[in-house]
């Protein structure tokens, strides 16, 4: 998992909770990296799961809620740092349909060893179905990214999430339905 995800997570913890809580969750986790992250580094995704679990214990907020909140924040970071990927997209559906084939392809050019989730999109009239596949089982993070994308384009879209992997979250279908 790319370091920008870790650095943004730690910044979120520091700003929404405190630097003390950030230090506490890093110390409580068994991190190969020692909790020292750089935006361009690559780290084991298990470290993120440990950090989120420790934050859940420290804050009393469910892991799924923390991941969704973080996904929303991460989308805004991506918009700020990589706005060129939004060029030409005028709607949530248009943008999300290009993520796997365009944006992820560009990321792989820069980081050939990166492991990204797979997104299969199918557009049907006023709905977009996205099948998320990832061994990381971070569909809640993906849901936060989707929610922030909807907000970014100022659209009224309902999101329905269905776990297709028996509750483990490695394959999840998101059904986005435009309401207007």
Short mmCIF file of N, CA, C and O in Angstrom, two decimals, residues 75 86 89-93 95 148-155:
data_model
loop_
_atom_site.label_atom_id
_atom_site.label_comp_id
_atom_site.label_asym_id
_atom_site.label_seq_id
_atom_site.Cartn_x
_atom_site.Cartn_y
_atom_site.Cartn_z
N UNK A 75 -10.15 11.00 -0.56
CA UNK A 75 -10.61 11.49 -1.86
C UNK A 75 -10.22 12.96 -2.04
O UNK A 75 -9.72 13.35 -3.09
N UNK A 86 -9.15 14.19 -12.61
CA UNK A 86 -10.55 14.58 -12.65
C UNK A 86 -10.88 15.35 -13.92
O UNK A 86 -12.05 15.55 -14.23
N UNK A 89 -13.94 14.70 -16.43
CA UNK A 89 -15.07 14.02 -15.79
C UNK A 89 -16.04 15.08 -15.28
O UNK A 89 -15.65 16.02 -14.60
N UNK A 90 -17.30 14.91 -15.63
CA UNK A 90 -18.32 15.88 -15.25
C UNK A 90 -19.37 15.30 -14.31
O UNK A 90 -20.32 15.99 -13.95
N UNK A 91 -19.19 14.05 -13.92
CA UNK A 91 -20.15 13.42 -13.02
C UNK A 91 -19.48 12.28 -12.26
O UNK A 91 -18.41 11.81 -12.64
N UNK A 92 -20.14 11.87 -11.22
CA UNK A 92 -19.66 10.74 -10.42
C UNK A 92 -19.51 9.49 -11.28
O UNK A 92 -18.47 8.82 -11.25
N UNK A 93 -20.54 9.19 -12.06
CA UNK A 93 -20.50 7.99 -12.89
C UNK A 93 -19.35 8.05 -13.90
O UNK A 93 -18.63 7.08 -14.09
N UNK A 95 -16.57 9.76 -13.71
CA UNK A 95 -15.28 9.64 -13.04
C UNK A 95 -15.02 8.21 -12.57
O UNK A 95 -13.96 7.64 -12.83
N UNK A 148 -17.43 10.62 -1.07
CA UNK A 148 -16.79 11.93 -1.27
C UNK A 148 -16.85 12.35 -2.74
O UNK A 148 -17.00 13.53 -3.05
N UNK A 149 -16.74 11.39 -3.63
CA UNK A 149 -16.85 11.67 -5.07
C UNK A 149 -18.24 12.22 -5.39
O UNK A 149 -18.38 13.19 -6.13
N UNK A 150 -19.25 11.60 -4.83
CA UNK A 150 -20.63 12.05 -5.03
C UNK A 150 -20.78 13.49 -4.53
O UNK A 150 -21.38 14.34 -5.21
N UNK A 151 -20.24 13.77 -3.36
CA UNK A 151 -20.30 15.13 -2.81
C UNK A 151 -19.54 16.11 -3.71
O UNK A 151 -19.99 17.23 -3.93
N UNK A 152 -18.40 15.69 -4.21
CA UNK A 152 -17.58 16.55 -5.07
C UNK A 152 -18.35 17.00 -6.30
O UNK A 152 -18.27 18.16 -6.71
N UNK A 153 -19.10 16.09 -6.90
CA UNK A 153 -19.87 16.42 -8.10
C UNK A 153 -21.27 16.95 -7.78
O UNK A 153 -22.06 17.19 -8.69
N UNK A 154 -21.59 17.12 -6.51
CA UNK A 154 -22.87 17.68 -6.06
C UNK A 154 -24.06 16.93 -6.66
O UNK A 154 -24.98 17.54 -7.22
N UNK A 155 -24.02 15.61 -6.52
CA UNK A 155 -25.10 14.81 -7.09
C UNK A 155 -25.89 14.12 -5.98
O UNK A 155 -25.39 13.89 -4.88
#
